[in-house]
């Protein structure tokens, strides 16, 4: 599902993916090509109807999912779902040469584990001379002690390298495989670092809850040996693309509904994009919590319809992966991560009738602040980026064409998720009700005990 504006760059990128472990995204691209022409009935759908405003001309290809037509977005989402099902039943053998290692650099306890994994990967006992990237802050960290790691074996020289945010953003194809040491927050940070193509991610559980981290660190040697030698099972997790749209027509008589679905819907110059983010958990639109002088007034649009106006402390729009995070705390539904849906939950809505809703991932949502709102709002993207939304601004939310490739344990896709919510949240934990037979037996015992007590008196 990955496209590039420049045909030359697109060709080079495709050729490079064939020889790297971004093999998953290479297969996705082949899936997209194979789907072309397989749906003759869909050709009758009007492809000229775009989902959101854009200042670009019709001659410029859409590179953001919010700019795709309804048919293109539906086709893309269906392609990802079909391919994800196929991946769930096979093991992918990846030619891993470059490993990206992510951990909490400020946690001294985890730095020790990081050092242990690095030494194992760089050991001359490995069949492949892996190149290992760690965060650049560890280069001069005394606990990590990079110099002593290299000094142990001359063959390690030049194979321990360092990554920064810029390298992850501009050159994601540098890495074949990602290993995270930490909890769910560390995995979310990996998603945040790779805003486009995400190499396959294997996560070792060293955090607290562990909804997303499925592998035990104690057996990391066996786990990595099996992954590199026998292959891995990959689950493609839905991510959202969130784009901030700034109003360019401030005024007293402006109407956000009219600008988005009314008379001015075709005017591409009422709003201008101001940053786009790929998120794995949720996008939260909320009031200024430091100065809660008024509730947030939030307009919600789906495709070309105005859904509702919410008066609340905020709105949480979550992926299935994020259903167990802020969405859960706000009273939203639990959702299996393989469901192709968008979850919308109000935060402390000032009404008795608002209920969480679940929408298909082929819808393009727009969540905005009306011009007559008493106060501005804020938008949070996976808890990493926080942006103020003034009156007239909105956020466009759509399924991303860059899913998150999460490595799962073989043959335990659904079982892992149910076990996670049972283990961490005590889902449906209750003392089992006794059967009628057991109840009658207890009653008879109590009667006999009372009779014995009377006899003793």
XYZ file of C-alpha atoms in Angstrom:
457
model
C 0.000 0.000 0.000
C 3.035 2.292 -0.127
C 3.262 4.734 -3.002
C 5.838 7.350 -3.946
C 5.321 10.544 -5.908
C 8.520 10.232 -7.952
C 8.359 7.199 -10.330
C 12.155 6.757 -10.202
C 12.183 6.765 -6.409
C 9.214 4.417 -6.380
C 11.065 1.933 -8.602
C 14.218 2.134 -6.482
C 12.207 1.754 -3.291
C 10.376 -1.307 -4.643
C 13.635 -2.930 -5.761
C 15.230 -2.308 -2.379
C 12.252 -3.750 -0.508
C 12.664 -6.984 -2.456
C 16.090 -7.471 -0.856
C 15.327 -6.196 2.641
C 13.057 -7.181 5.493
C 10.590 -4.456 4.573
C 9.471 -7.506 2.661
C 6.065 -7.120 4.330
C 5.476 -3.766 2.664
C 6.848 -5.097 -0.620
C 4.225 -7.851 -0.486
C 1.570 -5.269 0.347
C 2.510 -3.341 -2.768
C 2.237 -6.482 -4.899
C -1.160 -7.156 -3.304
C -2.325 -3.664 -4.246
C -1.221 -4.136 -7.856
C -2.901 -7.531 -8.087
C -6.191 -6.056 -6.881
C -6.347 -3.599 -9.767
C -8.923 -4.757 -12.304
C -10.347 -7.465 -10.015
C -13.392 -5.411 -9.056
C -15.256 -4.411 -12.246
C -18.415 -3.467 -10.338
C -16.532 -0.866 -8.350
C -15.612 1.025 -11.500
C -19.103 2.562 -11.485
C -18.380 4.415 -8.245
C -17.623 8.095 -8.717
C -13.865 8.338 -8.188
C -13.844 12.148 -8.349
C -15.329 12.538 -4.869
C -12.440 13.155 -2.534
C -12.780 12.733 1.202
C -11.218 15.994 2.384
C -10.068 19.423 1.284
C -6.766 19.798 -0.537
C -4.890 22.681 -2.072
C -3.278 20.386 -4.666
C -4.460 20.062 -8.249
C -6.022 16.994 -9.784
C -2.743 16.260 -11.585
C -0.875 15.604 -8.341
C -1.282 12.054 -6.989
C -2.762 11.659 -3.519
C -0.114 10.559 -1.034
C -2.284 10.849 2.091
C -5.191 8.496 2.753
C -7.462 11.449 3.550
C -7.100 12.568 -0.083
C -8.135 9.219 -1.544
C -11.551 8.791 -3.094
C -14.106 6.590 -1.386
C -13.350 3.730 -3.767
C -9.585 4.077 -3.363
C -9.807 4.160 0.442
C -12.131 1.147 0.506
C -9.889 -0.740 -1.910
C -6.793 0.048 0.159
C -8.405 -1.015 3.463
C -9.742 -4.252 1.963
C -6.323 -5.057 0.512
C -4.612 -4.644 3.876
C -7.251 -6.831 5.588
C -6.987 -9.620 3.027
C -3.225 -9.643 3.156
C -3.221 -9.580 6.971
C -5.366 -12.746 7.018
C -2.932 -14.469 4.690
C 0.037 -13.441 6.832
C -1.626 -14.924 9.913
C -1.359 -18.455 8.543
C 2.243 -18.393 7.269
C 5.731 -17.820 8.596
C 7.815 -15.186 6.850
C 11.501 -15.952 6.579
C 13.288 -12.610 6.535
C 16.861 -11.948 5.469
C 17.835 -9.935 8.515
C 21.139 -8.081 8.439
C 20.400 -4.785 10.199
C 18.639 -4.804 13.587
C 17.072 -1.728 15.196
C 17.060 -1.945 19.005
C 14.706 0.283 21.003
C 14.539 0.645 24.774
C 14.072 3.313 27.435
C 17.450 5.000 27.387
C 16.768 6.719 30.729
C 16.014 3.422 32.539
C 19.270 2.028 33.926
C 17.715 -1.395 34.488
C 16.717 -1.715 30.841
C 20.113 -0.486 29.625
C 21.651 -3.618 31.126
C 19.220 -5.800 29.160
C 19.999 -3.788 26.028
C 23.715 -4.411 26.482
C 23.044 -8.137 26.847
C 21.032 -8.314 23.602
C 23.595 -6.249 21.710
C 26.460 -8.510 22.809
C 24.478 -11.591 21.765
C 23.702 -10.142 18.324
C 27.306 -9.039 17.738
C 28.780 -12.313 18.954
C 30.936 -14.220 16.466
C 28.798 -17.281 17.259
C 26.002 -15.827 15.088
C 25.914 -17.135 11.538
C 25.109 -13.667 10.202
C 27.295 -10.652 11.087
C 24.415 -8.443 12.212
C 24.642 -4.669 12.231
C 22.954 -3.341 15.365
C 21.562 0.172 15.790
C 20.908 1.573 19.277
C 19.769 5.045 20.308
C 22.453 7.710 19.921
C 22.136 8.695 23.603
C 23.719 5.344 24.515
C 26.949 6.077 22.652
C 28.499 7.825 25.655
C 26.396 6.148 28.345
C 28.622 4.708 31.092
C 26.166 1.960 31.974
C 25.920 0.752 28.374
C 29.682 1.157 27.838
C 29.820 0.871 24.053
C 33.625 0.917 23.943
C 33.955 -2.217 26.066
C 31.371 -4.031 23.917
C 33.431 -3.361 20.787
C 36.743 -4.069 22.507
C 35.705 -7.650 23.322
C 35.985 -8.707 19.680
C 37.711 -6.903 16.772
C 35.003 -8.174 14.368
C 32.453 -5.941 16.131
C 34.175 -2.802 14.886
C 31.778 -0.844 12.680
C 28.797 -3.101 13.417
C 27.472 -1.163 16.411
C 25.816 1.986 15.113
C 23.463 4.650 16.419
C 20.082 5.899 15.287
C 18.245 9.161 15.826
C 14.737 10.385 15.002
C 15.828 11.889 11.687
C 17.295 8.594 10.458
C 14.069 6.733 11.321
C 11.940 9.315 9.518
C 14.027 9.680 6.362
C 15.598 6.241 5.934
C 13.305 3.559 7.429
C 14.511 1.017 4.847
C 17.907 1.057 6.576
C 16.508 -1.389 9.137
C 15.391 -4.959 8.497
C 14.083 -5.851 11.937
C 13.025 -3.996 15.099
C 13.419 -5.303 18.664
C 11.840 -3.420 21.572
C 12.697 -3.903 25.237
C 10.046 -2.412 27.500
C 6.286 -2.176 27.714
C 3.435 -1.055 25.495
C 4.698 2.535 25.607
C 7.993 1.454 24.038
C 6.107 -0.267 21.222
C 4.013 2.864 20.661
C 7.241 4.850 20.501
C 8.449 2.523 17.729
C 5.273 3.295 15.805
C 5.851 7.009 16.363
C 9.463 6.847 15.154
C 8.494 5.096 11.915
C 5.836 7.426 10.563
C 5.699 5.656 7.219
C 7.133 2.198 6.553
C 7.527 0.119 9.727
C 9.920 -2.861 9.725
C 8.603 -6.000 11.506
C 8.613 -5.378 15.266
C 9.311 -8.051 17.891
C 8.630 -6.897 21.465
C 9.971 -8.343 24.696
C 7.813 -7.707 27.764
C 9.713 -5.636 30.315
C 6.918 -3.227 31.241
C 3.854 -3.318 33.460
C 0.695 -4.398 31.580
C 1.895 -5.852 28.300
C -1.082 -5.802 25.931
C 1.224 -5.602 22.927
C 4.469 -7.188 24.157
C 4.063 -10.924 23.698
C 7.534 -12.386 24.217
C 9.294 -13.185 27.497
C 12.731 -11.615 27.775
C 14.134 -14.592 29.691
C 14.056 -16.613 26.472
C 15.242 -13.886 24.090
C 18.081 -16.026 22.699
C 15.757 -18.858 21.686
C 13.105 -16.419 20.425
C 15.494 -14.469 18.191
C 17.229 -17.603 16.924
C 13.861 -19.050 15.906
C 12.716 -15.760 14.352
C 15.847 -15.372 12.214
C 16.122 -19.051 11.256
C 12.525 -20.335 11.014
C 10.625 -17.137 10.268
C 7.948 -15.094 12.047
C 4.176 -14.648 12.078
C 3.197 -11.046 11.385
C -0.018 -9.270 12.326
C -0.735 -6.030 10.478
C -2.256 -3.607 12.971
C -4.421 -0.764 11.718
C -2.964 2.707 12.144
C -4.711 6.033 11.640
C -3.496 8.984 9.662
C -4.379 12.195 11.483
C -4.001 15.532 9.700
C -4.468 18.926 11.353
C -6.410 21.342 9.118
C -6.132 25.055 9.915
C -8.910 27.486 9.092
C -7.894 30.213 6.651
C -11.187 32.141 6.831
C -11.539 33.471 10.360
C -14.659 35.552 10.838
C -17.789 36.067 12.904
C -20.227 34.612 10.386
C -18.329 31.470 9.474
C -19.923 28.010 9.748
C -17.765 24.868 9.935
C -20.622 22.637 8.766
C -21.098 24.752 5.644
C -17.364 24.714 4.923
C -17.058 20.939 5.155
C -20.306 19.532 3.729
C -22.343 22.586 2.654
C -22.004 25.275 0.047
C -18.259 25.737 0.593
C -17.364 22.032 0.619
C -15.706 22.288 -2.817
C -13.588 25.280 -1.787
C -10.131 23.830 -1.128
C -8.806 27.094 0.297
C -10.942 27.430 3.429
C -8.471 25.160 5.279
C -4.813 24.314 4.979
C -3.011 21.158 6.255
C -0.623 21.737 9.156
C 1.025 18.420 9.961
C 0.134 14.762 9.514
C 0.770 11.899 11.955
C 0.577 8.088 11.828
C -0.821 6.778 15.105
C -1.331 3.288 16.530
C -3.442 3.981 19.635
C -5.701 7.007 19.505
C -6.318 10.630 18.627
C -7.890 12.557 21.497
C -9.594 15.926 21.087
C -10.024 17.494 24.512
C -10.556 20.766 26.343
C -7.723 22.695 27.969
C -7.287 20.646 31.144
C -5.056 23.286 32.749
C -7.815 25.881 32.465
C -11.169 24.032 32.150
C -13.335 27.152 31.942
C -15.831 25.546 29.562
C -16.736 22.288 27.919
C -15.454 21.527 24.475
C -17.893 21.889 21.615
C -16.841 19.351 18.985
C -18.310 18.759 15.532
C -18.011 15.220 14.156
C -18.287 14.518 10.415
C -18.146 11.193 8.595
C -17.459 11.367 4.858
C -20.032 13.865 3.557
C -22.341 13.790 6.577
C -22.521 15.767 9.794
C -22.849 13.121 12.494
C -23.346 15.174 15.635
C -22.155 18.003 17.865
C -20.632 16.760 21.111
C -20.487 18.870 24.254
C -18.037 17.122 26.522
C -14.533 17.242 27.945
C -13.387 15.683 24.701
C -13.660 12.877 22.156
C -11.409 9.837 21.837
C -11.030 8.273 18.380
C -9.240 4.955 18.841
C -7.887 2.152 16.705
C -8.755 -1.448 17.697
C -5.274 -1.640 19.244
C -6.046 1.479 21.297
C -9.404 0.184 22.520
C -7.774 -0.927 25.797
C -6.180 2.485 26.459
C -7.920 5.877 26.888
C -10.945 4.509 25.041
C -11.472 1.920 27.778
C -11.095 4.489 30.556
C -13.697 6.710 28.858
C -16.229 3.862 28.734
C -15.618 2.675 25.184
C -15.861 -0.863 23.872
C -13.134 -3.457 23.961
C -12.270 -4.448 20.410
C -10.153 -7.266 18.995
C -7.152 -5.730 17.170
C -7.993 -7.479 13.898
C -11.369 -5.732 13.561
C -11.294 -3.110 10.756
C -13.051 -0.373 12.717
C -12.798 3.131 14.181
C -13.993 3.603 17.773
C -15.478 6.959 18.788
C -16.046 7.634 22.494
C -17.004 10.877 24.228
C -15.088 11.869 27.358
C -17.471 12.971 30.126
C -20.256 13.986 27.723
C -22.803 16.383 29.254
C -25.757 14.272 28.177
C -27.464 11.031 29.162
C -27.865 9.766 25.607
C -24.401 9.695 24.031
C -23.076 6.175 23.607
C -19.773 5.019 22.119
C -20.024 4.138 18.427
C -18.011 1.828 16.192
C -17.511 2.835 12.547
C -15.928 1.039 9.565
C -12.341 1.892 8.716
C -13.404 3.046 5.231
C -14.923 6.222 6.675
C -12.979 9.483 6.789
C -13.751 11.230 10.086
C -13.359 14.941 10.656
C -13.394 16.215 14.229
C -13.389 19.989 14.555
C -14.002 23.028 16.722
C -16.958 25.179 15.567
C -16.431 28.878 15.012
C -18.834 29.769 17.844
C -17.116 27.557 20.441
C -16.367 29.295 23.740
C -12.811 27.992 23.896
C -10.198 26.263 21.787
C -9.422 22.543 22.088
C -6.337 20.377 21.942
C -5.553 17.296 19.879
C -3.218 14.579 21.152
C -1.693 12.014 18.783
C -0.745 8.782 20.592
C 0.111 10.980 23.569
C 3.288 12.103 21.781
C 2.270 15.254 19.921
C -0.085 17.872 21.361
C -1.575 20.524 19.050
C -3.988 23.348 19.828
C -7.112 23.541 17.680
C -8.566 27.026 17.439
C -12.096 27.864 16.318
C -12.608 26.603 12.774
C -9.756 24.060 12.879
C -10.328 20.328 12.573
C -8.513 16.990 12.420
C -9.053 14.523 9.590
C -8.804 10.869 10.676
C -8.609 7.971 8.224
C -7.155 4.484 7.915
C -3.459 4.697 7.138
C -1.861 2.975 4.183
C 1.093 2.162 6.459
C -0.003 -0.591 8.893
C 2.097 -1.610 11.889
C 3.808 -4.982 11.353
C 3.707 -6.619 14.777
C 5.321 -10.045 15.254
C 3.078 -12.500 17.091
C 3.582 -15.887 18.683
C 2.795 -18.706 16.299
C -0.847 -19.906 16.343
C -2.018 -17.734 19.279
C -3.472 -14.615 17.681
C -6.925 -14.525 19.318
C -5.904 -16.442 22.419
C -3.198 -13.894 23.249
C -5.606 -10.968 23.160
C -8.245 -12.634 25.361
C -5.566 -13.749 27.809
C -4.178 -10.200 27.907
C -7.442 -8.531 28.912
C -8.174 -11.323 31.397
C -4.706 -11.131 32.948
C -4.244 -7.366 33.058
C -7.805 -6.074 33.492
C -9.441 -9.060 35.224
C -11.999 -9.102 32.423
C -15.195 -10.875 33.548
C -13.529 -11.979 36.758
C -16.194 -13.235 39.167
C -16.679 -16.041 41.654
C -18.499 -18.853 39.874
C -22.132 -19.396 40.830
C -22.806 -22.660 42.601
C -24.984 -25.294 41.000
C -28.363 -26.190 42.541
C -26.977 -29.541 43.706
C -24.107 -27.865 45.575
C -26.566 -25.355 47.072
C -28.860 -28.109 48.388
C -25.845 -29.947 49.832
C -24.762 -26.802 51.695
C -28.270 -26.263 53.042
C -28.411 -29.833 54.385
C -25.036 -29.359 56.066
C -26.224 -26.178 57.752
C -29.393 -27.906 59.043
C -27.380 -30.804 60.474
C -24.994 -28.351 62.135
C -27.886 -26.484 63.756
C -29.359 -29.742 65.039
C -26.011 -30.708 66.582
C -25.760 -27.318 68.271
C -29.265 -27.732 69.768
C -28.355 -31.215 71.012
C -25.266 -29.856 72.751
C -27.348 -27.228 74.532
